[in-house]
Amino acid sequence: MASRGALLASLLLVALAFSSIQATDVPVFVWGKQSVTYVPALAKYTNSEFSALIDSQVSQGTFTVVFAEEKLSTEDFTQCRLKTQTCFRNLAKVERKTYLPNVEEPLAVFEDASSDIQSVQLSDDGTLSERIVPKGGSVVIVNLSGDDFSSHDAIIGSLYNRLRAEFPDILAIYTGKTPSFRYTSLVRHRRQATPEETDAPPAHTFTVGNVFIVAYDKFLATGNEGAMTEFTFSSVAKNAENSTGDNLQIDFSGTGAELKMFFQLSGGSWTIVGINYQNEEYYVRPTVSVNQILSFHCNLLEYTTRDMKKNIAFEQIQLQPNWPATENEVFNRFGDAWYCVGFTTPGILSGLFLVLIFISIAALGITWMMDMRTMDRFDDPKGKTITVSSTE
């Protein structure tokens, strides 16, 4: 029992030591110098190693500005997003930058090394507690409060551009005082966008028994003046007369808008085989054909008449028909989504185009090399001079 207690005590001490080591590690962004920053090939950087790295980048005439968050971790750079973009858009645009994922107390380096240090507080309205005047050899620490990384990123970009215009020899650093992610807590503290900036749920959601679910933000159709006008559907129902076997018709009804969608089940996949809006057929392209257990999601699902004069479109739509095996089968939520994105993106096309150019150059070079022929006659210094006629 005594040996087991000693073992548990040792493990506890090791865990506490590990947590204390991780508690002071924060990420650091360094940019502003024209030269490429030297980065040691380590996963973690001690206080002395970070100090040596900074000393290699500054001189007596260098002005250093440090943007310090209250809490910052590596996970914040990947978790914080505004819809499809990162919260750190200005930092991402910096061409020459150095990213250190784990640095031990980076702010202590500036507090110990520089006697000319200024601490400035950033208020909630984006103003500074005092004006920053850049000068060589000085250090300014801008304290950022709160966890709105998007607004902090915008302030950092504008303030850095102003200071660089006033004093070109500048080194900028973005870091945190304490980490927001604790490895011992098994809980990730995620920094998300503010509630008004996050993705809102679909504005319209309809469930038709156990046979159909649809959710979308807007429905637009060509109006009387030729412009796209938003219409609202008040009800969605199954048309029992035209829904037989593997065929399903769903009717959307609203003020001034009547839409019919026709689905067909074939070979384990469901397909949209027809669209009728205001008693007018619409061209079913692109074809939507999805596995039976999957739903279909698209940012913009658009159809047009065959004369190309009228259009209808669903924004941010997700839908899924269902052919239940029994009448009592529950169908009240979407399956995994199949997104309306092509397999060939602009990046893939650009890569294939470059590969085609390289292959053409290589083939042309190899063809020229294969066409090279050695001389079949040689000049004899003791004999008659070789003459080559134009016909040869």
Short mmCIF file of C-alpha atoms in Angstrom, two decimals:
data_model
loop_
_atom_site.label_atom_id
_atom_site.label_comp_id
_atom_site.label_asym_id
_atom_site.label_seq_id
_atom_site.Cartn_x
_atom_site.Cartn_y
_atom_site.Cartn_z
CA MET A 1 0.00 0.00 0.00
CA ALA A 2 2.84 2.38 0.81
CA SER A 3 4.50 1.77 -2.55
CA ARG A 4 1.20 2.33 -4.37
CA GLY A 5 0.66 5.61 -2.51
CA ALA A 6 4.18 6.73 -3.37
CA LEU A 7 3.57 5.90 -7.03
CA LEU A 8 0.34 7.91 -7.09
CA ALA A 9 2.08 10.83 -5.42
CA SER A 10 4.87 10.73 -8.02
CA LEU A 11 2.38 10.69 -10.88
CA LEU A 12 0.53 13.64 -9.36
CA LEU A 13 3.76 15.62 -9.06
CA VAL A 14 4.62 14.88 -12.68
CA ALA A 15 1.15 16.01 -13.83
CA LEU A 16 1.41 19.21 -11.81
CA ALA A 17 4.87 19.90 -13.22
CA PHE A 18 3.61 19.33 -16.77
CA SER A 19 0.62 21.62 -16.24
CA SER A 20 2.83 24.35 -14.79
CA ILE A 21 5.11 24.15 -17.81
CA GLN A 22 2.23 24.36 -20.26
CA ALA A 23 0.52 27.17 -18.34
CA THR A 24 3.07 29.77 -19.44
CA ASP A 25 3.44 28.77 -23.09
CA VAL A 26 1.74 31.11 -25.58
CA PRO A 27 2.07 31.56 -29.37
CA VAL A 28 4.01 34.48 -30.83
CA PHE A 29 3.82 36.24 -34.22
CA VAL A 30 6.89 38.27 -35.27
CA TRP A 31 6.97 40.47 -38.37
CA GLY A 32 8.17 43.82 -39.69
CA LYS A 33 11.84 43.19 -40.50
CA GLN A 34 13.01 42.82 -44.08
CA SER A 35 15.32 39.90 -43.34
CA VAL A 36 14.03 36.38 -42.88
CA THR A 37 13.75 35.55 -39.19
CA TYR A 38 15.83 32.67 -37.91
CA VAL A 39 13.64 30.03 -36.28
CA PRO A 40 15.17 27.18 -34.22
CA ALA A 41 13.86 23.73 -35.11
CA LEU A 42 12.10 23.19 -31.79
CA ALA A 43 8.47 22.71 -30.77
CA LYS A 44 8.91 24.86 -27.67
CA TYR A 45 11.06 27.96 -27.10
CA THR A 46 12.39 28.92 -23.72
CA ASN A 47 12.63 32.48 -22.49
CA SER A 48 16.35 32.68 -23.30
CA GLU A 49 15.92 31.23 -26.81
CA PHE A 50 13.18 33.73 -27.61
CA SER A 51 15.35 36.55 -26.24
CA ALA A 52 18.20 35.50 -28.54
CA LEU A 53 15.85 35.41 -31.51
CA ILE A 54 14.59 38.95 -30.80
CA ASP A 55 18.16 40.24 -30.29
CA SER A 56 19.07 38.96 -33.76
CA GLN A 57 16.29 41.09 -35.27
CA VAL A 58 16.65 44.39 -33.44
CA SER A 59 19.33 47.04 -33.25
CA GLN A 60 19.77 50.26 -31.31
CA GLY A 61 17.60 52.11 -33.82
CA THR A 62 14.77 49.55 -33.93
CA PHE A 63 11.37 50.44 -32.50
CA THR A 64 9.51 47.43 -31.06
CA VAL A 65 5.72 47.30 -30.61
CA VAL A 66 4.16 44.34 -28.79
CA PHE A 67 0.42 43.56 -29.01
CA ALA A 68 -0.49 41.47 -25.95
CA GLU A 69 -3.78 39.61 -25.53
CA GLU A 70 -5.00 38.68 -22.07
CA LYS A 71 -5.38 35.05 -23.19
CA LEU A 72 -4.11 33.46 -26.41
CA SER A 73 -3.38 29.91 -27.53
CA THR A 74 -2.53 28.17 -30.78
CA GLU A 75 -6.07 26.78 -30.95
CA ASP A 76 -7.46 30.32 -31.19
CA PHE A 77 -5.89 30.78 -34.63
CA THR A 78 -7.72 27.73 -36.01
CA GLN A 79 -10.99 27.88 -34.04
CA CYS A 80 -11.85 31.58 -34.35
CA ARG A 81 -13.62 32.13 -37.67
CA LEU A 82 -16.07 34.62 -39.14
CA LYS A 83 -18.28 32.41 -41.31
CA THR A 84 -15.71 31.08 -43.80
CA GLN A 85 -12.79 33.41 -43.03
CA THR A 86 -10.34 33.51 -40.17
CA CYS A 87 -10.56 36.23 -37.52
CA PHE A 88 -6.90 37.10 -38.17
CA ARG A 89 -7.23 38.33 -41.75
CA ASN A 90 -4.62 41.11 -41.46
CA LEU A 91 -2.03 38.85 -39.84
CA ALA A 92 -2.62 36.25 -42.54
CA LYS A 93 -1.81 38.82 -45.24
CA VAL A 94 1.65 39.58 -43.81
CA GLU A 95 4.20 38.10 -46.21
CA ARG A 96 7.33 37.95 -44.04
CA LYS A 97 6.38 36.66 -40.62
CA THR A 98 7.54 34.11 -38.09
CA TYR A 99 5.13 31.99 -36.07
CA LEU A 100 6.31 30.37 -32.83
CA PRO A 101 3.64 28.03 -31.42
CA ASN A 102 4.93 27.75 -27.83
CA VAL A 103 7.08 30.39 -26.13
CA GLU A 104 7.73 30.57 -22.41
CA GLU A 105 6.69 34.00 -21.02
CA PRO A 106 7.62 36.12 -24.07
CA LEU A 107 6.58 39.42 -22.42
CA ALA A 108 9.20 38.96 -19.70
CA VAL A 109 11.92 39.35 -22.34
CA PHE A 110 10.93 42.97 -23.04
CA GLU A 111 10.32 43.90 -19.43
CA ASP A 112 13.80 42.74 -18.41
CA ALA A 113 15.79 43.84 -21.46
CA SER A 114 14.55 47.38 -22.12
CA SER A 115 14.60 50.35 -19.77
CA ASP A 116 12.62 52.52 -22.20
CA ILE A 117 9.32 50.65 -22.16
CA GLN A 118 5.81 52.06 -22.43
CA SER A 119 2.58 50.26 -21.58
CA VAL A 120 -0.59 51.36 -23.39
CA GLN A 121 -4.13 50.13 -22.76
CA LEU A 122 -6.62 49.64 -25.60
CA SER A 123 -10.18 50.58 -24.60
CA ASP A 124 -13.37 48.90 -25.79
CA ASP A 125 -14.08 51.66 -28.33
CA GLY A 126 -10.71 51.14 -30.05
CA THR A 127 -8.87 54.16 -28.61
CA LEU A 128 -5.51 54.04 -26.83
CA SER A 129 -4.94 55.33 -23.31
CA GLU A 130 -2.02 57.46 -24.61
CA ARG A 131 -0.47 58.27 -27.96
CA ILE A 132 2.37 56.09 -29.21
CA VAL A 133 5.42 57.98 -30.50
CA PRO A 134 7.86 55.55 -32.16
CA LYS A 135 11.59 56.04 -31.52
CA GLY A 136 14.67 53.89 -31.84
CA GLY A 137 15.50 51.53 -28.98
CA SER A 138 12.11 51.86 -27.26
CA VAL A 139 9.46 49.20 -26.62
CA VAL A 140 5.69 49.78 -26.47
CA ILE A 141 3.33 47.10 -25.15
CA VAL A 142 -0.27 47.51 -26.33
CA ASN A 143 -2.56 45.62 -23.92
CA LEU A 144 -5.63 44.19 -25.69
CA SER A 145 -8.65 43.38 -23.52
CA GLY A 146 -11.51 41.02 -24.27
CA ASP A 147 -11.63 38.13 -26.72
CA ASP A 148 -12.87 39.84 -29.90
CA PHE A 149 -9.94 38.75 -32.04
CA SER A 150 -11.47 40.09 -35.25
CA SER A 151 -11.59 43.70 -34.02
CA HIS A 152 -8.15 43.34 -32.42
CA ASP A 153 -6.76 42.15 -35.76
CA ALA A 154 -8.19 45.20 -37.53
CA ILE A 155 -6.74 47.55 -34.89
CA ILE A 156 -3.34 45.87 -35.08
CA GLY A 157 -3.28 46.28 -38.87
CA SER A 158 -4.18 49.97 -38.87
CA LEU A 159 -1.90 50.86 -35.93
CA TYR A 160 1.06 48.98 -37.41
CA ASN A 161 0.66 50.72 -40.78
CA ARG A 162 0.61 54.13 -39.07
CA LEU A 163 3.68 53.41 -36.96
CA ARG A 164 5.59 51.97 -39.91
CA ALA A 165 4.84 55.08 -41.96
CA GLU A 166 6.28 57.23 -39.15
CA PHE A 167 9.23 54.95 -38.29
CA PRO A 168 10.27 52.35 -40.92
CA ASP A 169 12.70 50.44 -38.65
CA ILE A 170 10.02 48.63 -36.67
CA LEU A 171 9.55 45.14 -35.25
CA ALA A 172 6.00 44.01 -34.44
CA ILE A 173 5.06 41.14 -32.13
CA TYR A 174 1.65 39.63 -31.37
CA THR A 175 1.34 37.32 -28.37
CA GLY A 176 -0.59 36.69 -25.15
CA LYS A 177 -0.05 36.91 -21.43
CA THR A 178 -1.55 33.56 -20.51
CA PRO A 179 -2.86 30.64 -22.61
CA SER A 180 -6.58 30.21 -23.10
CA PHE A 181 -6.22 26.45 -23.68
CA ARG A 182 -5.30 24.17 -20.78
CA TYR A 183 -3.96 20.72 -21.61
CA THR A 184 -4.90 19.35 -18.19
CA SER A 185 -8.53 20.45 -18.22
CA LEU A 186 -9.60 18.31 -21.20
CA VAL A 187 -11.81 21.26 -22.22
CA ARG A 188 -11.03 23.58 -25.10
CA HIS A 189 -11.71 27.25 -24.50
CA ARG A 190 -12.78 28.28 -27.99
CA ARG A 191 -12.66 31.89 -29.11
CA GLN A 192 -15.63 32.38 -31.36
CA ALA A 193 -17.03 35.39 -33.13
CA THR A 194 -19.63 37.54 -31.43
CA PRO A 195 -23.23 36.23 -31.62
CA GLU A 196 -24.26 38.72 -34.30
CA GLU A 197 -21.36 37.58 -36.51
CA THR A 198 -21.90 33.82 -36.29
CA ASP A 199 -23.81 31.81 -38.88
CA ALA A 200 -27.54 32.08 -38.23
CA PRO A 201 -29.86 29.08 -38.63
CA PRO A 202 -31.97 28.87 -41.80
CA ALA A 203 -34.84 31.33 -41.89
CA HIS A 204 -37.38 28.79 -43.18
CA THR A 205 -37.64 25.12 -42.21
CA PHE A 206 -40.43 22.70 -43.17
CA THR A 207 -40.96 19.04 -42.31
CA VAL A 208 -43.51 17.07 -44.32
CA GLY A 209 -44.44 14.04 -42.23
CA ASN A 210 -41.76 11.43 -42.61
CA VAL A 211 -41.16 11.98 -46.33
CA PHE A 212 -39.46 15.37 -46.77
CA ILE A 213 -37.39 18.04 -44.97
CA VAL A 214 -36.25 21.39 -46.37
CA ALA A 215 -34.48 24.42 -44.87
CA TYR A 216 -33.45 27.58 -46.71
CA ASP A 217 -32.76 31.28 -46.18
CA LYS A 218 -34.36 32.93 -49.21
CA PHE A 219 -36.34 32.06 -52.32
CA LEU A 220 -35.90 34.47 -55.23
CA ALA A 221 -37.75 34.57 -58.54
CA THR A 222 -37.83 36.86 -61.55
CA GLY A 223 -40.49 39.51 -60.97
CA ASN A 224 -42.58 41.61 -63.33
CA GLU A 225 -39.77 44.11 -63.96
CA GLY A 226 -37.22 41.40 -64.66
CA ALA A 227 -35.43 41.73 -61.31
CA MET A 228 -35.07 38.94 -58.76
CA THR A 229 -37.69 39.33 -56.01
CA GLU A 230 -37.94 37.43 -52.75
CA PHE A 231 -41.04 35.32 -52.13
CA THR A 232 -42.03 33.49 -48.94
CA PHE A 233 -43.62 30.05 -48.79
CA SER A 234 -46.09 29.52 -45.97
CA SER A 235 -46.59 25.77 -46.35
CA VAL A 236 -44.96 22.70 -47.89
CA ALA A 237 -46.95 19.51 -48.50
CA LYS A 238 -46.81 16.17 -50.29
CA ASN A 239 -48.97 15.72 -53.37
CA ALA A 240 -50.45 12.30 -52.74
CA GLU A 241 -52.00 11.94 -56.22
CA ASN A 242 -48.68 12.28 -58.06
CA SER A 243 -46.55 10.48 -55.43
CA THR A 244 -46.53 6.80 -56.19
CA GLY A 245 -43.85 4.15 -55.73
CA ASP A 246 -40.46 5.72 -56.33
CA ASN A 247 -41.87 9.13 -57.36
CA LEU A 248 -42.50 12.02 -54.99
CA GLN A 249 -44.03 15.47 -55.61
CA ILE A 250 -43.63 18.26 -53.06
CA ASP A 251 -45.72 21.45 -53.37
CA PHE A 252 -44.53 24.79 -51.96
CA SER A 253 -47.33 27.32 -51.41
CA GLY A 254 -47.17 31.00 -50.52
CA THR A 255 -48.49 34.47 -51.34
CA GLY A 256 -48.05 34.88 -55.07
CA ALA A 257 -45.78 31.86 -55.37
CA GLU A 258 -46.51 28.21 -56.19
CA LEU A 259 -43.62 25.78 -56.66
CA LYS A 260 -43.62 22.05 -57.40
CA MET A 261 -40.55 19.82 -57.04
CA PHE A 262 -40.49 16.29 -58.46
CA PHE A 263 -38.20 13.60 -57.01
CA GLN A 264 -37.44 10.10 -58.19
CA LEU A 265 -35.72 7.20 -56.45
CA SER A 266 -33.57 4.98 -58.68
CA GLY A 267 -30.63 2.72 -57.94
CA GLY A 268 -30.33 3.80 -54.32
CA SER A 269 -30.14 7.52 -55.17
CA TRP A 270 -32.77 10.25 -55.31
CA THR A 271 -32.84 12.82 -58.11
CA ILE A 272 -34.65 16.09 -58.78
CA VAL A 273 -36.35 15.32 -62.09
CA GLY A 274 -38.57 18.38 -62.45
CA ILE A 275 -39.20 21.96 -61.28
CA ASN A 276 -42.46 23.81 -61.91
CA TYR A 277 -42.94 27.39 -60.74
CA GLN A 278 -46.14 29.32 -61.42
CA ASN A 279 -47.21 26.56 -63.85
CA GLU A 280 -44.06 27.01 -65.93
CA GLU A 281 -41.39 24.36 -66.39
CA TYR A 282 -37.80 25.17 -65.45
CA TYR A 283 -34.66 23.64 -66.87
CA VAL A 284 -33.32 21.03 -64.40
CA ARG A 285 -29.62 21.80 -64.60
CA PRO A 286 -27.39 21.16 -62.82
CA THR A 287 -28.70 17.69 -62.08
CA VAL A 288 -29.06 16.89 -58.38
CA SER A 289 -28.56 13.18 -57.77
CA VAL A 290 -27.69 12.13 -54.22
CA ASN A 291 -27.45 8.87 -52.30
CA GLN A 292 -30.72 7.87 -50.67
CA ILE A 293 -29.46 8.32 -47.09
CA LEU A 294 -27.85 11.74 -47.72
CA SER A 295 -29.25 15.27 -47.85
CA PHE A 296 -28.33 17.92 -50.40
CA HIS A 297 -26.89 21.31 -49.38
CA CYS A 298 -26.12 24.25 -51.67
CA ASN A 299 -25.31 27.93 -51.15
CA LEU A 300 -27.23 28.85 -54.31
CA LEU A 301 -29.52 26.42 -56.12
CA GLU A 302 -30.65 28.17 -59.30
CA TYR A 303 -32.91 27.12 -62.20
CA THR A 304 -33.96 28.91 -65.38
CA THR A 305 -36.66 28.56 -68.01
CA ARG A 306 -35.76 27.07 -71.35
CA ASP A 307 -35.96 30.48 -73.02
CA MET A 308 -33.47 31.81 -70.42
CA LYS A 309 -35.76 34.73 -69.51
CA LYS A 310 -36.82 33.77 -65.98
CA ASN A 311 -34.89 32.44 -63.02
CA ILE A 312 -35.64 31.02 -59.60
CA ALA A 313 -33.08 30.45 -56.85
CA PHE A 314 -32.83 29.09 -53.31
CA GLU A 315 -30.14 30.58 -51.07
CA GLN A 316 -28.52 28.36 -48.44
CA ILE A 317 -30.86 25.44 -49.06
CA GLN A 318 -30.71 21.94 -47.62
CA LEU A 319 -33.30 19.33 -48.52
CA GLN A 320 -33.86 15.60 -48.38
CA PRO A 321 -36.75 13.40 -49.56
CA ASN A 322 -37.39 10.07 -47.90
CA TRP A 323 -38.96 6.81 -49.01
CA PRO A 324 -39.61 5.04 -45.67
CA ALA A 325 -39.69 1.29 -45.47
CA THR A 326 -42.60 1.46 -43.04
CA GLU A 327 -45.19 4.08 -42.26
CA ASN A 328 -43.98 4.32 -38.66
CA GLU A 329 -40.39 5.18 -39.55
CA VAL A 330 -39.27 8.46 -37.92
CA PHE A 331 -37.71 11.02 -40.27
CA ASN A 332 -37.23 14.37 -38.55
CA ARG A 333 -33.68 15.48 -39.30
CA PHE A 334 -31.23 15.70 -42.20
CA GLY A 335 -28.75 13.00 -43.04
CA ASP A 336 -25.11 13.77 -43.83
CA ALA A 337 -24.92 16.54 -46.43
CA TRP A 338 -23.79 16.22 -50.03
CA TYR A 339 -22.54 19.69 -51.05
CA CYS A 340 -22.98 21.21 -54.50
CA VAL A 341 -19.29 21.70 -55.16
CA GLY A 342 -17.51 20.43 -58.21
CA PHE A 343 -14.63 18.00 -58.08
CA THR A 344 -12.52 20.33 -60.23
CA THR A 345 -11.68 23.60 -58.48
CA PRO A 346 -9.78 26.58 -59.96
CA GLY A 347 -6.71 25.50 -58.01
CA ILE A 348 -6.80 22.01 -59.53
CA LEU A 349 -7.24 23.45 -63.03
CA SER A 350 -4.29 25.80 -62.49
CA GLY A 351 -2.14 22.90 -61.31
CA LEU A 352 -3.11 20.76 -64.30
CA PHE A 353 -2.35 23.65 -66.65
CA LEU A 354 1.12 24.10 -65.16
CA VAL A 355 1.79 20.36 -65.33
CA LEU A 356 0.73 20.38 -68.98
CA ILE A 357 3.17 23.22 -69.72
CA PHE A 358 6.05 21.38 -67.99
CA ILE A 359 5.24 18.16 -69.86
CA SER A 360 5.17 20.04 -73.18
CA ILE A 361 8.54 21.65 -72.47
CA ALA A 362 10.05 18.31 -71.43
CA ALA A 363 8.63 16.52 -74.50
CA LEU A 364 9.94 19.25 -76.82
CA GLY A 365 13.39 19.09 -75.22
CA ILE A 366 13.53 15.30 -75.46
CA THR A 367 12.43 15.47 -79.12
CA TRP A 368 15.20 17.93 -79.93
CA MET A 369 17.77 15.78 -78.13
CA MET A 370 16.66 12.68 -80.06
CA ASP A 371 16.99 14.60 -83.33
CA MET A 372 20.66 15.44 -82.71
CA ARG A 373 23.01 13.52 -85.08
CA THR A 374 26.75 13.03 -84.88
CA MET A 375 29.12 13.98 -87.69
CA ASP A 376 29.71 11.28 -90.34
CA ARG A 377 32.71 12.96 -91.93
CA PHE A 378 35.80 14.49 -90.38
CA ASP A 379 38.45 16.82 -91.78
CA ASP A 380 41.87 15.30 -92.54
CA PRO A 381 44.67 17.84 -91.94
CA LYS A 382 46.85 16.04 -94.53
CA GLY A 383 44.18 15.61 -97.15
CA LYS A 384 41.84 17.77 -99.10
CA THR A 385 39.59 20.19 -97.23
CA ILE A 386 36.04 18.98 -96.79
CA THR A 387 33.48 21.01 -98.67
CA VAL A 388 29.80 20.83 -97.87
CA SER A 389 27.40 21.73 -100.63
CA SER A 390 24.04 23.43 -100.08
CA THR A 391 22.22 20.24 -101.03
CA GLU A 392 23.74 18.42 -98.09
#
